[in-house]
GROMACS .gro file of C-alpha atoms in nm:
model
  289
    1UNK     CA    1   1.632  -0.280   0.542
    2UNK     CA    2   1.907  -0.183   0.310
    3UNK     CA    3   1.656  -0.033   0.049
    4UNK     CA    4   1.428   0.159   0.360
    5UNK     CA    5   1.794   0.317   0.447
    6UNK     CA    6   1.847   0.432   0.109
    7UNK     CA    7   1.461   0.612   0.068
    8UNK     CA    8   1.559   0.804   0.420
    9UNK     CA    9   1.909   0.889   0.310
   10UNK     CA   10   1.770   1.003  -0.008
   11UNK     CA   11   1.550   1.234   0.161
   12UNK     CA   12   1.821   1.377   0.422
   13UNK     CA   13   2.120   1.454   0.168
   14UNK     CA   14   1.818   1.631  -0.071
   15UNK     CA   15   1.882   1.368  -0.321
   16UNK     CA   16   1.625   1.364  -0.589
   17UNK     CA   17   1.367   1.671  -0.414
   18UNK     CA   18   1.089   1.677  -0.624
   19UNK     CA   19   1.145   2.050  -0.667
   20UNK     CA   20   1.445   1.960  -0.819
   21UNK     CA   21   1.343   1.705  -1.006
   22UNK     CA   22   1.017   1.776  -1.230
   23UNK     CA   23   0.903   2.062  -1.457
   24UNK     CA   24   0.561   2.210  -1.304
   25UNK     CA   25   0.293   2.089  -1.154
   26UNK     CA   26  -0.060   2.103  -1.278
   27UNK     CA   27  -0.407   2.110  -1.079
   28UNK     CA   28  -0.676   2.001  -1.231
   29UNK     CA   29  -0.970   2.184  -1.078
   30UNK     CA   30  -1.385   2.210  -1.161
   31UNK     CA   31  -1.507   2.524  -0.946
   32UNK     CA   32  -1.316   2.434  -0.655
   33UNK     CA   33  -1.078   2.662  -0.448
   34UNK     CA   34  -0.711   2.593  -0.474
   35UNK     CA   35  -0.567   2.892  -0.311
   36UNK     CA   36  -0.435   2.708  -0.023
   37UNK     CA   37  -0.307   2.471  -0.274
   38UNK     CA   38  -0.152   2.774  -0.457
   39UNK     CA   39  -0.048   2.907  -0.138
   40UNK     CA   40   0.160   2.580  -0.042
   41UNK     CA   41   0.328   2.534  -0.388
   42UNK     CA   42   0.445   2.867  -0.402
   43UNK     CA   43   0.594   2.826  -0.052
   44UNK     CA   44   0.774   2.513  -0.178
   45UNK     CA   45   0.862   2.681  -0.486
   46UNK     CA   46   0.692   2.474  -0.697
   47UNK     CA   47   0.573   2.619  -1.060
   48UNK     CA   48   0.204   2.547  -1.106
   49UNK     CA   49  -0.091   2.608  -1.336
   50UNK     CA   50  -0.436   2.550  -1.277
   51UNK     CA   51  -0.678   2.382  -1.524
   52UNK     CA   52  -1.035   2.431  -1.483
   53UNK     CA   53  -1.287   2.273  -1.661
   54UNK     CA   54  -1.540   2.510  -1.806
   55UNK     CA   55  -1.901   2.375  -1.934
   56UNK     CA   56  -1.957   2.329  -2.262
   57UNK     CA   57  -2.324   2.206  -2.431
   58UNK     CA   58  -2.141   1.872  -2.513
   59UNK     CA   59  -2.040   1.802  -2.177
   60UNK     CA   60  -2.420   1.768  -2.014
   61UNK     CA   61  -2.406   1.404  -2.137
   62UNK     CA   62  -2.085   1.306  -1.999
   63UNK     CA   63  -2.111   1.094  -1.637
   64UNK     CA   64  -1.842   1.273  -1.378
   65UNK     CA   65  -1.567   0.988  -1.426
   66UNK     CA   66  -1.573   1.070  -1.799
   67UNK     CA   67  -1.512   1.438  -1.713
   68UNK     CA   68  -1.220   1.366  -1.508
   69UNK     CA   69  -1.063   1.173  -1.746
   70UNK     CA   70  -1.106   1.476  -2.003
   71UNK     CA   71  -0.926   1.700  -1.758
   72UNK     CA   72  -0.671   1.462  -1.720
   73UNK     CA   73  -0.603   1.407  -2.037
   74UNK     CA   74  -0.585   1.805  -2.053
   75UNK     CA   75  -0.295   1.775  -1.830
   76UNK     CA   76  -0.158   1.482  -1.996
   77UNK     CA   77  -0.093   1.678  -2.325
   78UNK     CA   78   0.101   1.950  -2.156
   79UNK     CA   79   0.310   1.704  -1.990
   80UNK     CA   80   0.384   1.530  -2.312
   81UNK     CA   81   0.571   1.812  -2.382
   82UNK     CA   82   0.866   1.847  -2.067
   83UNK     CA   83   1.139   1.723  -2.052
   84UNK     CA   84   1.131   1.614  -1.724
   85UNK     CA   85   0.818   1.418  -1.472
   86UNK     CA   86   0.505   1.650  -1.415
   87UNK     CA   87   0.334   1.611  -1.139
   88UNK     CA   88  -0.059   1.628  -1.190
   89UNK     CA   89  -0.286   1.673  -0.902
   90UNK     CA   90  -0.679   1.705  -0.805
   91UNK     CA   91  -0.841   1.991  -0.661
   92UNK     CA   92  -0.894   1.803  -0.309
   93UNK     CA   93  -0.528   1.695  -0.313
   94UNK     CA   94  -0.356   1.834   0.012
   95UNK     CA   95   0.019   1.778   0.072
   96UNK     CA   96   0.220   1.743   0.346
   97UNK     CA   97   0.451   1.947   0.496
   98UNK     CA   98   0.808   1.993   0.293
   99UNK     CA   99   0.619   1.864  -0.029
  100UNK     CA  100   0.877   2.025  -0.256
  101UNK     CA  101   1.162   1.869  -0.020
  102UNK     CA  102   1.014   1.445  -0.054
  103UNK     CA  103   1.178   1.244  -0.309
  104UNK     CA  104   1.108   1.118  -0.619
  105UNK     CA  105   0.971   0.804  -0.648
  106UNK     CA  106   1.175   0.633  -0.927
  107UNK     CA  107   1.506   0.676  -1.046
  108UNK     CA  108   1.556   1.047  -1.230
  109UNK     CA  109   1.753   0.874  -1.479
  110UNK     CA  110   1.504   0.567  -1.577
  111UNK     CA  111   1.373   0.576  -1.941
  112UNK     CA  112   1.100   0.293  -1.903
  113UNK     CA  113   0.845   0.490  -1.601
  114UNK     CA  114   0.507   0.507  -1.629
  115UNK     CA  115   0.346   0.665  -1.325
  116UNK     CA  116   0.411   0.735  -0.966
  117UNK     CA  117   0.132   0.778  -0.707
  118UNK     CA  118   0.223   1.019  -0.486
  119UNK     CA  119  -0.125   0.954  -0.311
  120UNK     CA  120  -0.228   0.578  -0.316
  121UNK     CA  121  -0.566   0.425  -0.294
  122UNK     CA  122  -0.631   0.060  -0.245
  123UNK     CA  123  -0.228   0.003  -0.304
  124UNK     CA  124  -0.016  -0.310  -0.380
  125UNK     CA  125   0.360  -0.315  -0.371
  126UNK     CA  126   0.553  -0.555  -0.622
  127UNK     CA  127   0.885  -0.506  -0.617
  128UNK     CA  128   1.183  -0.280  -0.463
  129UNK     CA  129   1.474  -0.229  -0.611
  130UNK     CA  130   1.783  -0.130  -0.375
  131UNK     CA  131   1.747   0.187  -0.412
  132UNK     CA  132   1.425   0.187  -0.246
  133UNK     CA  133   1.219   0.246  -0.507
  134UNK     CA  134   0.922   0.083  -0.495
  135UNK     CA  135   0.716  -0.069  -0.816
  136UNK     CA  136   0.371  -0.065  -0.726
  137UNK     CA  137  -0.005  -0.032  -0.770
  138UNK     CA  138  -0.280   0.182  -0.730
  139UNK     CA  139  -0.645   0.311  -0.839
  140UNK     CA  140  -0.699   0.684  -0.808
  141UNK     CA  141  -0.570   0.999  -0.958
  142UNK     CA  142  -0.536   1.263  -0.672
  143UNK     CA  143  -0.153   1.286  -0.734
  144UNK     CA  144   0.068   1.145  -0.919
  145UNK     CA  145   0.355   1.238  -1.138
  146UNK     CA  146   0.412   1.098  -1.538
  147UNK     CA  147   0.665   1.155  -1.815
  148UNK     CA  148   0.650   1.285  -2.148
  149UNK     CA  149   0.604   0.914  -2.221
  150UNK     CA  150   0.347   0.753  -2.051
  151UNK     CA  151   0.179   1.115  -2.056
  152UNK     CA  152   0.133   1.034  -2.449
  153UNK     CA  153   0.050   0.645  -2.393
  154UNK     CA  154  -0.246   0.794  -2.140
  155UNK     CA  155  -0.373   1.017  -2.395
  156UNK     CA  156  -0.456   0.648  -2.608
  157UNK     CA  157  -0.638   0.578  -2.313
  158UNK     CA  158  -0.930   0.840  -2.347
  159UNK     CA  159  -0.989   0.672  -2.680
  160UNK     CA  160  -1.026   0.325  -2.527
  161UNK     CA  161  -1.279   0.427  -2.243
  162UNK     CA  162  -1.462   0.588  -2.464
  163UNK     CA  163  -1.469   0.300  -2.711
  164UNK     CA  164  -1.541   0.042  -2.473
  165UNK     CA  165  -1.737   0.194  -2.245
  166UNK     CA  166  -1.878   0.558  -2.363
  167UNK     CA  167  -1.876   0.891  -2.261
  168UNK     CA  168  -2.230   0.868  -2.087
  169UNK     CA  169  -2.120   0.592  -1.869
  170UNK     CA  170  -1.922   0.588  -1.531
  171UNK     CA  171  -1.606   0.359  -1.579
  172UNK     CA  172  -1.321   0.334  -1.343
  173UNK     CA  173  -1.027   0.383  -1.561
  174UNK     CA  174  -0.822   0.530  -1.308
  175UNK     CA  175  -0.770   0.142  -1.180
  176UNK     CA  176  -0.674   0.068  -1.522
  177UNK     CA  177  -0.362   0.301  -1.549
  178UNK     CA  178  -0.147   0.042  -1.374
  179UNK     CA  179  -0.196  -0.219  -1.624
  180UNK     CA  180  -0.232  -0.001  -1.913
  181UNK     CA  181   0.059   0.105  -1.932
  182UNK     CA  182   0.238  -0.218  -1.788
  183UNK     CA  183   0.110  -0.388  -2.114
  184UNK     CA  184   0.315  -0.089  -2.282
  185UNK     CA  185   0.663  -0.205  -2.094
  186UNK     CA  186   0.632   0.077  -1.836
  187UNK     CA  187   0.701   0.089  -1.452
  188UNK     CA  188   0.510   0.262  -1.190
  189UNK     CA  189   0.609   0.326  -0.859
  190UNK     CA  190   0.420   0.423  -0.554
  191UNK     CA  191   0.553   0.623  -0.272
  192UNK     CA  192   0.718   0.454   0.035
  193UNK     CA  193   0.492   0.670   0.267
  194UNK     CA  194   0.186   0.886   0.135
  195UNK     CA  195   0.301   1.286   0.014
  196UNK     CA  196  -0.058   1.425   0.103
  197UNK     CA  197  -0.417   1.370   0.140
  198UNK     CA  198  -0.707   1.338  -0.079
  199UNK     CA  199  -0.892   1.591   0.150
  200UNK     CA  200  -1.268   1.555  -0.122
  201UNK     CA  201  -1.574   1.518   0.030
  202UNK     CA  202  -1.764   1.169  -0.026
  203UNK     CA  203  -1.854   1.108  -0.428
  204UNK     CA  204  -2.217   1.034  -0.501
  205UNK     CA  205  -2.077   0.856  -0.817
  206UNK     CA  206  -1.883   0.609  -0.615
  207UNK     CA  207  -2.149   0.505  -0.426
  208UNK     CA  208  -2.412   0.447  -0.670
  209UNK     CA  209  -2.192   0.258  -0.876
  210UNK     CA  210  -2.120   0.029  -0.558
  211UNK     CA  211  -1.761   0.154  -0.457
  212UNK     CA  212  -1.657   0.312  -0.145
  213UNK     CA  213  -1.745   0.688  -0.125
  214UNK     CA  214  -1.411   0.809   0.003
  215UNK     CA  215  -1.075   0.713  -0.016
  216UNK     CA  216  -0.754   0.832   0.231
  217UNK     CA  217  -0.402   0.777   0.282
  218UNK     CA  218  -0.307   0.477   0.492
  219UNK     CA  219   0.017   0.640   0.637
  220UNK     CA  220   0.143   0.997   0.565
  221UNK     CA  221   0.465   1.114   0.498
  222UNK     CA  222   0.410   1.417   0.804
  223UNK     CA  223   0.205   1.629   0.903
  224UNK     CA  224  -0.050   1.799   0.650
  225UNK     CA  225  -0.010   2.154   0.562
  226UNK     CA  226  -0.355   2.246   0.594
  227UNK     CA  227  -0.760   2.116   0.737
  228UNK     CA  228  -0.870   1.875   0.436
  229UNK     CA  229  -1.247   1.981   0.311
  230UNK     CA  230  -1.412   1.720   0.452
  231UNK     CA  231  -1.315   1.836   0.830
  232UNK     CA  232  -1.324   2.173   0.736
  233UNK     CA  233  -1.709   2.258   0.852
  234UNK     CA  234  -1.669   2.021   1.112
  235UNK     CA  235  -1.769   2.146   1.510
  236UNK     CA  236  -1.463   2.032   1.616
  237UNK     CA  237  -1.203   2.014   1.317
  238UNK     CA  238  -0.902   1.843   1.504
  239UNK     CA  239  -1.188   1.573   1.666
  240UNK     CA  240  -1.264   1.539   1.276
  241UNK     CA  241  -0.951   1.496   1.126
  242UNK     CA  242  -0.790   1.264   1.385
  243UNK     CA  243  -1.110   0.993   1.368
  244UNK     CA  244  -1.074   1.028   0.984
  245UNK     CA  245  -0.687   0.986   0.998
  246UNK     CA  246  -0.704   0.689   1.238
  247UNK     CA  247  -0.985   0.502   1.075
  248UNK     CA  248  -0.718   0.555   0.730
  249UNK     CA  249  -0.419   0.414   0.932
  250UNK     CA  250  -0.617   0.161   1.049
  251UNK     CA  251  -0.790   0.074   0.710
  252UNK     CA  252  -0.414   0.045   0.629
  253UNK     CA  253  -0.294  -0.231   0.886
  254UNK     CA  254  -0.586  -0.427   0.834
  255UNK     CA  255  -0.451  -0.403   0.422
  256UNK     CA  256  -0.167  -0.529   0.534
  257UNK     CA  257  -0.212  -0.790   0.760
  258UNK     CA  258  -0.445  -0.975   0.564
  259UNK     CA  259  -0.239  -0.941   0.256
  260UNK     CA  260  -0.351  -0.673   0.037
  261UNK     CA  261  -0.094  -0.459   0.035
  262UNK     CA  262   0.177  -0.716  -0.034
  263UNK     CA  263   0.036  -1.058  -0.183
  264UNK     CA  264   0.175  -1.374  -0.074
  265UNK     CA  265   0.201  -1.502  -0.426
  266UNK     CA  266   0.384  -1.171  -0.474
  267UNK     CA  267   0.624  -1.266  -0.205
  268UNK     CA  268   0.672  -1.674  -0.321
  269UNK     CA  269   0.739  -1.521  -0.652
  270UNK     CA  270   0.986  -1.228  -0.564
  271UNK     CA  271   1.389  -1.264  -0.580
  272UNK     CA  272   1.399  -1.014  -0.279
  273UNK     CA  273   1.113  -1.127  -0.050
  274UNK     CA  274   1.323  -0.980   0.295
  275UNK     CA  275   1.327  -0.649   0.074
  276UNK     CA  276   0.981  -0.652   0.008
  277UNK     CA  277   0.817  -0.747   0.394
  278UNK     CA  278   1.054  -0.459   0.537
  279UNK     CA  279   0.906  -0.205   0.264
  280UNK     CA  280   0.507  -0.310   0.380
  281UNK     CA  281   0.580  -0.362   0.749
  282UNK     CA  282   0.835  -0.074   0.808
  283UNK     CA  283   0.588   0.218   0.629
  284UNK     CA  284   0.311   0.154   0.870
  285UNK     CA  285   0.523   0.203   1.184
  286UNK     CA  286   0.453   0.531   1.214
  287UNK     CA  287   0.327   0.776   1.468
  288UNK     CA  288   0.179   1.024   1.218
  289UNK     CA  289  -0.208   1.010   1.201
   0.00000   0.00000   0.00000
């Protein structure tokens, strides 16, 4: 309870705002529209740029997830060189209101982070320190922040996929970030309640590779700042986006409940076990869709 205390009070006395607290962000973008993105990151007063991904002869061979890990690793150079976290997120990516104003995930002054998820997919929760700050896991690259350090370890790991599994291929390296850069003494952290949406319509890639075509927060932080694509065309958009939200909140419980979220060996093997089953049960009692 004690930790959940601290990530609130954190957030009330505007201790640690991400505005405050990281260099720029950067969207990483195909053809897609960002200007509501834009729109809400200027409001926040955020600094941005947006990297699109033009077509090159070379590229005709690559499969989709090898593309996205080029435009990552785009982003990943330019964050190499802050001094402070960047955030880096997708196209689709839509936050929720007061963005600017949430927290960051880790502590400013920590020299060992790897990533934070600001969005989580499929996530796990391993530790929390008393601060509230929550080590964690998660697949999926819709938005997350890194440091000039792990931002150069992540560039390594363009080499690897395409070593070990080739350009041509699909590969899921964004589920391999976690322990990629554990195995390099870093610490990521995932957000005590989801900072936006990943708003994409489904992914043909996904499903022919056997994986779930779309992916959505669990629990948000509030209320989103604008319609996410894939209720966007919809008849009745608010009839869209509330079955969407409450099949994701949903899709959460049952995560945690049967012990996805937090493991039970995770728990047995944990010095703060109280610590740890107030972070997983307290985040899903929310009324936010």
């Amino acid at each position: 309870m004690r930790a959940i205390a601290a990530t609130v009070a954190n957030q009330k006395l505007g201790k640690n705002h991400l505005v405050n607290c990281i260099s720029r962000v950067l969207i990483i973008a195909y053809q897609e529209s960002t200007q509501q993105l834009e729109e809400v990151l200027t409001q926040e007063k955020l600094q941005y740029e947006v990297l699109r991904q033009g077509n090159k002869p070379e590229f005709q061979h690559f499969s989709r997830s090898y593309l996205c890990l080029m435009n990552h690793r785009r982003a990943w150079a330019k964050a190499a060189q802050e001094d402070r976290p960047t955030i880096i997120i997708e196209a689709d990516f839509v936050p929720v209101v007061n963005f600017g104003k949430l927290p960051l995930p880790f502590n400013p002054n920590q020299t060992d982070v790897g990533v934070s998820w600001l969005y989580t997919c499929a996530p796990q929760v391993y530790h929390v320190s008393v601060d509230g700050y929550a080590e964690g896991f998660s697949t999926s690259t819709v938005a997350y922040t890194v440091t000039s350090k792990s931002a150069r370890y992540l560039i390594e790991l363009v080499e690897e996929v395409r070593e070990k599994v080739g350009a041509a291929n699909y590969s899921t390296w964004d589920s391999t970030v976690d322990s990629f850069l554990r195995h390099r003494k870093l610490k990521n952290y995932i957000v005590w309640r989801n900072y936006g949406e990943h708003g994409g319509l489904p992914n043909p890639e996904h499903y022919q590779n056997k994986l779930s075509r779309t992916h959505r927060a669990d629990v948000l932080y509030g209320k989103l700042t604008f319609t996410p694509l894939y209720a966007a065309h919809a008849r009745s958009r608010k009839l869209k986006l509330l079955t969407v939200r409450l099949k994701a909140r949903l899709k959460g419980i049952a995560r945690l409940v049967t012990g996805r979220f937090l493991r039970v060996k995770v728990i047995r093997g944990s010095s703060v076990p109280a610590r740890l089953i107030s972070f997983a049960v307290l985040r899903q009692l929310s009324l936010q869709v």
